[in-house]
Amino acid sequence: MSNADKCILSSHCSQAGGPNCNNLCSSWIAVHGFNGAGGRIAAANVPKEYAGVTLQNSPAREDQAEAYKLIDAYVNTFKRQFSDAEERIKSLYLYSESPGTGKTTSASAVLHEYIVRHYIGSLQRDRQPLERCAYFLDVNAWQTLFLGFNRSHVPAETAEAHAAEYYAMESRAKVTPLVVLDDIGVRTATDAFRADLHGVVNYRVANGLPTVYTSNVAIGDLAQVFDARLADRVRDMCVVIPFVGGSKRGIRRSAQKSRVNTSLKISE
């Protein structure tokens, strides 16, 4: 049974849809795991509802056509990851005042594109692809974990488990080459949590690591979320892409299975 309709590599692969397109494919295993629930995709922590979303099949592409022109151009800069001499990859700030306009869907597609280009580009250069080259951090879910070990009367075992996962997520979000910080516009947070979020952002900015932010807060108003100094650092080397219209929640990937192109060879 072919994995072409589930594999994010399929539009780059001459074997997609053929007899070798199955669970034994080494690239399928490397990216998706043998059973489709592991590999580099699992390490990236993308929510299940955005599994398999690519720039080609994204349900937000039609409604956000202008945004996708910029995103398409942006992902072409991912080749810079292989050269220290190149200008660093910029960050993205996906913004709309209204929720549900496709920002998280699009950020997930960008993350998957980074995995594809990192995996293929590494093999072409005889390098070992990183096990985790991209990571998705849901800031609200991360904050929930924080509350899970900082409230009173939390059982010790529960608090310990939440704390361990919280700090593991913090570490991954700091050092992974490309990270999505989904919904950074947290307005009601303790100073301690806000300091941790600031620490992640500051580390990435200081080390030139590209970050894809999604937010309902305009970048000019980030001082409401971060202090002014850090808000300025986020704006540095960051491309703002506005998303238009109202909520499209509930519209998912109806066109996803149409993305297979078996004529293409693996390329950047």
C-alpha positions as a Markdown table, in Angstrom:
| # | Residue | x | y | z |
|---|---|---|---|---|
| 1 | Met | 0.0 | 0.0 | 0.0 |
| 2 | Ser | 1.5 | 3.3 | -1.1 |
| 3 | Asn | 2.3 | 6.0 | 1.5 |
| 4 | Ala | 2.4 | 8.8 | -1.2 |
| 5 | Asp | -0.7 | 10.5 | 0.2 |
| 6 | Lys | 0.8 | 10.7 | 3.7 |
| 7 | Cys | 4.5 | 11.4 | 3.0 |
| 8 | Ile | 5.7 | 15.0 | 3.0 |
| 9 | Leu | 8.5 | 13.9 | 0.7 |
| 10 | Ser | 6.3 | 12.6 | -2.0 |
| 11 | Ser | 6.2 | 15.7 | -4.2 |
| 12 | His | 10.0 | 15.6 | -4.3 |
| 13 | Cys | 10.3 | 11.8 | -4.9 |
| 14 | Ser | 10.4 | 9.8 | -8.1 |
| 15 | Gln | 9.3 | 6.7 | -6.2 |
| 16 | Ala | 6.1 | 8.2 | -4.8 |
| 17 | Gly | 3.1 | 6.0 | -5.6 |
| 18 | Gly | 5.3 | 3.2 | -7.0 |
| 19 | Pro | 6.0 | -0.3 | -5.7 |
| 20 | Asn | 8.7 | 0.9 | -3.4 |
| 21 | Cys | 6.5 | 3.6 | -1.8 |
| 22 | Asn | 5.6 | 1.7 | 1.4 |
| 23 | Asn | 6.6 | 1.3 | 5.1 |
| 24 | Leu | 9.9 | -0.2 | 4.1 |
| 25 | Cys | 11.1 | 2.9 | 2.4 |
| 26 | Ser | 14.1 | 4.2 | 4.3 |
| 27 | Ser | 13.2 | 7.8 | 3.8 |
| 28 | Trp | 9.6 | 7.2 | 4.9 |
| 29 | Ile | 11.0 | 5.5 | 8.1 |
| 30 | Ala | 13.5 | 8.4 | 8.6 |
| 31 | Val | 10.9 | 11.1 | 8.4 |
| 32 | His | 7.6 | 9.4 | 9.5 |
| 33 | Gly | 8.7 | 6.3 | 11.3 |
| 34 | Phe | 7.9 | 2.7 | 10.2 |
| 35 | Asn | 4.2 | 3.0 | 11.3 |
| 36 | Gly | 3.8 | 6.6 | 10.4 |
| 37 | Ala | 3.9 | 7.8 | 14.0 |
| 38 | Gly | 7.6 | 8.4 | 14.6 |
| 39 | Gly | 10.7 | 9.7 | 12.9 |
| 40 | Arg | 11.5 | 13.3 | 12.4 |
| 41 | Ile | 7.8 | 14.3 | 12.2 |
| 42 | Ala | 7.2 | 12.9 | 15.7 |
| 43 | Ala | 10.3 | 14.7 | 17.0 |
| 44 | Ala | 9.0 | 18.0 | 15.6 |
| 45 | Asn | 5.8 | 17.8 | 17.9 |
| 46 | Val | 3.4 | 19.1 | 15.3 |
| 47 | Pro | -0.2 | 18.7 | 16.5 |
| 48 | Lys | -2.0 | 15.7 | 14.8 |
| 49 | Glu | -4.6 | 18.0 | 13.2 |
| 50 | Tyr | -1.8 | 19.5 | 11.1 |
| 51 | Ala | -0.2 | 16.2 | 10.1 |
| 52 | Gly | 0.8 | 16.1 | 6.5 |
| 53 | Val | 0.0 | 19.7 | 5.8 |
| 54 | Thr | 2.4 | 21.1 | 3.1 |
| 55 | Leu | 2.6 | 24.4 | 1.3 |
| 56 | Gln | 1.0 | 22.7 | -1.7 |
| 57 | Asn | -2.0 | 21.1 | 0.0 |
| 58 | Ser | -2.6 | 23.7 | 2.7 |
| 59 | Pro | -6.3 | 24.6 | 3.0 |
| 60 | Ala | -5.2 | 28.2 | 3.8 |
| 61 | Arg | -3.4 | 28.7 | 0.5 |
| 62 | Glu | -6.5 | 29.8 | -1.5 |
| 63 | Asp | -7.8 | 32.3 | 1.0 |
| 64 | Gln | -4.4 | 33.6 | 1.9 |
| 65 | Ala | -2.9 | 33.9 | -1.6 |
| 66 | Glu | -0.9 | 37.0 | -1.0 |
| 67 | Ala | 0.6 | 35.6 | 2.2 |
| 68 | Tyr | 1.5 | 32.4 | 0.4 |
| 69 | Lys | 3.5 | 34.3 | -2.3 |
| 70 | Leu | 5.7 | 35.5 | 0.5 |
| 71 | Ile | 5.9 | 32.2 | 2.2 |
| 72 | Asp | 6.8 | 30.4 | -1.0 |
| 73 | Ala | 9.7 | 32.9 | -1.4 |
| 74 | Tyr | 10.7 | 32.5 | 2.2 |
| 75 | Val | 11.1 | 28.7 | 2.1 |
| 76 | Asn | 13.5 | 29.1 | -0.8 |
| 77 | Thr | 16.0 | 30.6 | 1.7 |
| 78 | Phe | 16.1 | 27.4 | 3.7 |
| 79 | Lys | 19.1 | 26.3 | 1.6 |
| 80 | Arg | 21.1 | 28.8 | 3.6 |
| 81 | Gln | 21.2 | 26.4 | 6.5 |
| 82 | Phe | 24.0 | 24.5 | 4.7 |
| 83 | Ser | 26.4 | 27.5 | 4.4 |
| 84 | Asp | 27.9 | 29.6 | 7.1 |
| 85 | Ala | 28.8 | 32.2 | 4.5 |
| 86 | Glu | 25.1 | 32.8 | 3.5 |
| 87 | Glu | 22.9 | 35.5 | 5.1 |
| 88 | Arg | 21.1 | 33.9 | 8.0 |
| 89 | Ile | 17.5 | 32.7 | 7.5 |
| 90 | Lys | 15.1 | 35.3 | 8.7 |
| 91 | Ser | 12.2 | 34.7 | 11.1 |
| 92 | Leu | 8.5 | 34.9 | 10.2 |
| 93 | Tyr | 5.7 | 36.7 | 12.0 |
| 94 | Leu | 2.3 | 35.4 | 10.9 |
| 95 | Tyr | -0.3 | 37.8 | 12.1 |
| 96 | Ser | -4.1 | 38.4 | 12.0 |
| 97 | Glu | -6.3 | 40.1 | 14.4 |
| 98 | Ser | -8.9 | 37.4 | 14.0 |
| 99 | Pro | -8.2 | 33.8 | 15.1 |
| 100 | Gly | -8.8 | 30.9 | 12.7 |
| 101 | Thr | -7.3 | 32.5 | 9.5 |
| 102 | Gly | -4.8 | 29.7 | 8.8 |
| 103 | Lys | -1.8 | 30.9 | 10.6 |
| 104 | Thr | -1.0 | 27.7 | 12.5 |
| 105 | Thr | -1.8 | 25.6 | 9.5 |
| 106 | Ser | 0.6 | 27.7 | 7.5 |
| 107 | Ala | 3.3 | 27.6 | 10.2 |
| 108 | Ser | 3.0 | 23.8 | 10.3 |
| 109 | Ala | 3.4 | 23.7 | 6.5 |
| 110 | Val | 6.6 | 25.9 | 6.7 |
| 111 | Leu | 7.9 | 23.6 | 9.4 |
| 112 | His | 7.3 | 20.5 | 7.3 |
| 113 | Glu | 9.0 | 22.2 | 4.4 |
| 114 | Tyr | 12.1 | 22.8 | 6.5 |
| 115 | Ile | 12.2 | 19.1 | 7.5 |
| 116 | Val | 12.0 | 18.2 | 3.8 |
| 117 | Arg | 14.7 | 20.5 | 2.7 |
| 118 | His | 16.9 | 19.7 | 5.6 |
| 119 | Tyr | 16.6 | 15.9 | 5.1 |
| 120 | Ile | 17.1 | 16.0 | 1.3 |
| 121 | Gly | 19.8 | 18.7 | 1.4 |
| 122 | Ser | 21.7 | 16.8 | 4.1 |
| 123 | Leu | 21.7 | 13.6 | 2.0 |
| 124 | Gln | 22.8 | 15.4 | -1.1 |
| 125 | Arg | 25.8 | 16.8 | 0.8 |
| 126 | Asp | 26.6 | 13.4 | 2.4 |
| 127 | Arg | 25.6 | 14.6 | 5.8 |
| 128 | Gln | 23.6 | 12.9 | 8.5 |
| 129 | Pro | 20.2 | 14.7 | 8.8 |
| 130 | Leu | 19.4 | 15.9 | 12.3 |
| 131 | Glu | 16.9 | 13.8 | 14.2 |
| 132 | Arg | 15.2 | 17.1 | 15.3 |
| 133 | Cys | 15.8 | 19.9 | 12.9 |
| 134 | Ala | 12.4 | 21.6 | 13.5 |
| 135 | Tyr | 10.1 | 21.9 | 16.5 |
| 136 | Phe | 6.6 | 23.1 | 17.2 |
| 137 | Leu | 5.8 | 24.7 | 20.6 |
| 138 | Asp | 2.2 | 25.5 | 21.4 |
| 139 | Val | 2.7 | 28.3 | 23.8 |
| 140 | Asn | -0.7 | 27.8 | 25.4 |
| 141 | Ala | -0.1 | 24.1 | 26.0 |
| 142 | Trp | 3.3 | 24.9 | 27.4 |
| 143 | Gln | 1.7 | 27.4 | 29.8 |
| 144 | Thr | -0.8 | 24.8 | 30.9 |
| 145 | Leu | 2.1 | 22.5 | 31.8 |
| 146 | Phe | 3.6 | 25.4 | 33.8 |
| 147 | Leu | 0.4 | 25.7 | 35.8 |
| 148 | Gly | 0.3 | 22.0 | 36.3 |
| 149 | Phe | 3.4 | 22.0 | 38.6 |
| 150 | Asn | 3.0 | 25.5 | 40.1 |
| 151 | Arg | -0.5 | 25.2 | 41.6 |
| 152 | Ser | -1.1 | 24.2 | 45.2 |
| 153 | His | -2.2 | 20.7 | 46.1 |
| 154 | Val | -0.8 | 19.2 | 42.9 |
| 155 | Pro | 0.4 | 15.6 | 43.7 |
| 156 | Ala | 4.2 | 15.4 | 43.8 |
| 157 | Glu | 4.4 | 12.8 | 41.1 |
| 158 | Thr | 2.2 | 14.8 | 38.7 |
| 159 | Ala | 4.1 | 18.1 | 39.4 |
| 160 | Glu | 7.4 | 16.3 | 38.8 |
| 161 | Ala | 6.2 | 14.9 | 35.5 |
| 162 | His | 4.8 | 18.2 | 34.3 |
| 163 | Ala | 8.0 | 20.0 | 35.3 |
| 164 | Ala | 10.2 | 17.5 | 33.5 |
| 165 | Glu | 8.2 | 17.8 | 30.2 |
| 166 | Tyr | 8.0 | 21.6 | 30.6 |
| 167 | Tyr | 11.7 | 22.1 | 30.8 |
| 168 | Ala | 12.4 | 19.5 | 28.1 |
| 169 | Met | 10.1 | 21.5 | 25.8 |
| 170 | Glu | 11.9 | 24.8 | 26.8 |
| 171 | Ser | 15.3 | 23.3 | 25.9 |
| 172 | Arg | 14.1 | 22.0 | 22.5 |
| 173 | Ala | 12.5 | 25.3 | 21.7 |
| 174 | Lys | 15.7 | 27.1 | 22.4 |
| 175 | Val | 18.2 | 25.1 | 20.4 |
| 176 | Thr | 16.3 | 23.4 | 17.5 |
| 177 | Pro | 17.4 | 25.0 | 14.2 |
| 178 | Leu | 13.8 | 26.1 | 13.2 |
| 179 | Val | 11.0 | 26.5 | 15.7 |
| 180 | Val | 7.3 | 27.5 | 15.5 |
| 181 | Leu | 6.1 | 29.4 | 18.5 |
| 182 | Asp | 2.4 | 29.2 | 18.1 |
| 183 | Asp | 0.2 | 31.9 | 19.6 |
| 184 | Ile | 2.8 | 34.0 | 21.4 |
| 185 | Gly | 0.3 | 36.7 | 22.4 |
| 186 | Val | -0.1 | 35.5 | 26.0 |
| 187 | Arg | -1.6 | 38.4 | 27.9 |
| 188 | Thr | -2.5 | 36.7 | 31.2 |
| 189 | Ala | 0.6 | 34.9 | 32.4 |
| 190 | Thr | 2.7 | 35.0 | 35.6 |
| 191 | Asp | 5.9 | 36.8 | 35.6 |
| 192 | Ala | 7.7 | 33.5 | 35.9 |
| 193 | Phe | 6.2 | 32.0 | 32.8 |
| 194 | Arg | 6.6 | 35.1 | 30.8 |
| 195 | Ala | 10.3 | 35.1 | 31.8 |
| 196 | Asp | 10.7 | 31.6 | 30.5 |
| 197 | Leu | 9.0 | 32.5 | 27.2 |
| 198 | His | 11.2 | 35.6 | 27.0 |
| 199 | Gly | 14.2 | 33.4 | 27.6 |
| 200 | Val | 13.3 | 31.1 | 24.6 |
| 201 | Val | 12.8 | 34.1 | 22.3 |
| 202 | Asn | 15.9 | 35.9 | 23.5 |
| 203 | Tyr | 18.1 | 32.8 | 23.1 |
| 204 | Arg | 16.9 | 32.2 | 19.5 |
| 205 | Val | 17.3 | 35.9 | 18.5 |
| 206 | Ala | 20.7 | 36.1 | 20.0 |
| 207 | Asn | 21.9 | 33.0 | 18.2 |
| 208 | Gly | 20.4 | 33.8 | 14.8 |
| 209 | Leu | 18.0 | 30.9 | 14.9 |
| 210 | Pro | 14.9 | 31.3 | 12.6 |
| 211 | Thr | 11.6 | 31.3 | 14.4 |
| 212 | Val | 8.0 | 31.2 | 12.9 |
| 213 | Tyr | 5.7 | 33.1 | 15.3 |
| 214 | Thr | 1.9 | 33.1 | 15.0 |
| 215 | Ser | 0.0 | 35.7 | 16.9 |
| 216 | Asn | -3.2 | 37.8 | 17.1 |
| 217 | Val | -1.0 | 40.7 | 18.4 |
| 218 | Ala | 0.4 | 43.1 | 15.9 |
| 219 | Ile | 4.1 | 43.1 | 15.9 |
| 220 | Gly | 4.1 | 46.8 | 16.7 |
| 221 | Asp | 2.1 | 46.0 | 19.9 |
| 222 | Leu | 4.5 | 43.3 | 21.1 |
| 223 | Ala | 5.6 | 45.5 | 24.0 |
| 224 | Gln | 2.3 | 44.5 | 25.6 |
| 225 | Val | 3.5 | 40.9 | 25.6 |
| 226 | Phe | 7.3 | 41.3 | 26.0 |
| 227 | Asp | 9.3 | 44.1 | 27.4 |
| 228 | Ala | 10.3 | 46.8 | 24.8 |
| 229 | Arg | 13.8 | 45.5 | 24.4 |
| 230 | Leu | 12.8 | 42.0 | 23.6 |
| 231 | Ala | 10.0 | 43.2 | 21.3 |
| 232 | Asp | 12.6 | 45.1 | 19.4 |
| 233 | Arg | 14.7 | 41.9 | 19.1 |
| 234 | Val | 11.7 | 39.9 | 17.8 |
| 235 | Arg | 11.2 | 42.6 | 15.1 |
| 236 | Asp | 14.9 | 42.3 | 14.1 |
| 237 | Met | 15.4 | 40.1 | 11.0 |
| 238 | Cys | 11.7 | 39.2 | 11.1 |
| 239 | Val | 9.3 | 39.2 | 8.1 |
| 240 | Val | 5.7 | 40.1 | 9.0 |
| 241 | Ile | 3.1 | 38.3 | 6.9 |
| 242 | Pro | -0.5 | 39.5 | 7.5 |
| 243 | Phe | -3.4 | 37.0 | 7.2 |
| 244 | Val | -6.7 | 38.5 | 6.1 |
| 245 | Gly | -10.4 | 37.7 | 6.6 |
| 246 | Gly | -12.3 | 36.0 | 9.4 |
| 247 | Ser | -12.1 | 32.6 | 11.0 |
| 248 | Lys | -12.0 | 29.6 | 8.7 |
| 249 | Arg | -11.8 | 27.0 | 11.6 |
| 250 | Gly | -13.2 | 23.6 | 10.6 |
| 251 | Ile | -11.9 | 23.9 | 7.0 |
| 252 | Arg | -9.1 | 21.3 | 6.8 |
| 253 | Arg | -7.2 | 19.5 | 4.1 |
| 254 | Ser | -9.7 | 18.4 | 1.6 |
| 255 | Ala | -7.3 | 18.7 | -1.3 |
| 256 | Gln | -4.4 | 17.0 | 0.5 |
| 257 | Lys | -4.5 | 13.7 | -1.4 |
| 258 | Ser | -4.2 | 15.6 | -4.7 |
| 259 | Arg | -0.6 | 16.6 | -4.0 |
| 260 | Val | 1.2 | 13.6 | -5.3 |
| 261 | Asn | 3.5 | 14.2 | -8.3 |
| 262 | Thr | 5.4 | 11.0 | -9.2 |
| 263 | Ser | 7.4 | 12.7 | -12.0 |
| 264 | Leu | 9.7 | 14.7 | -9.7 |
| 265 | Lys | 13.1 | 13.4 | -8.5 |
| 266 | Ile | 14.3 | 14.3 | -5.0 |
| 267 | Ser | 15.7 | 17.9 | -5.2 |
| 268 | Glu | 15.9 | 21.0 | -3.1 |
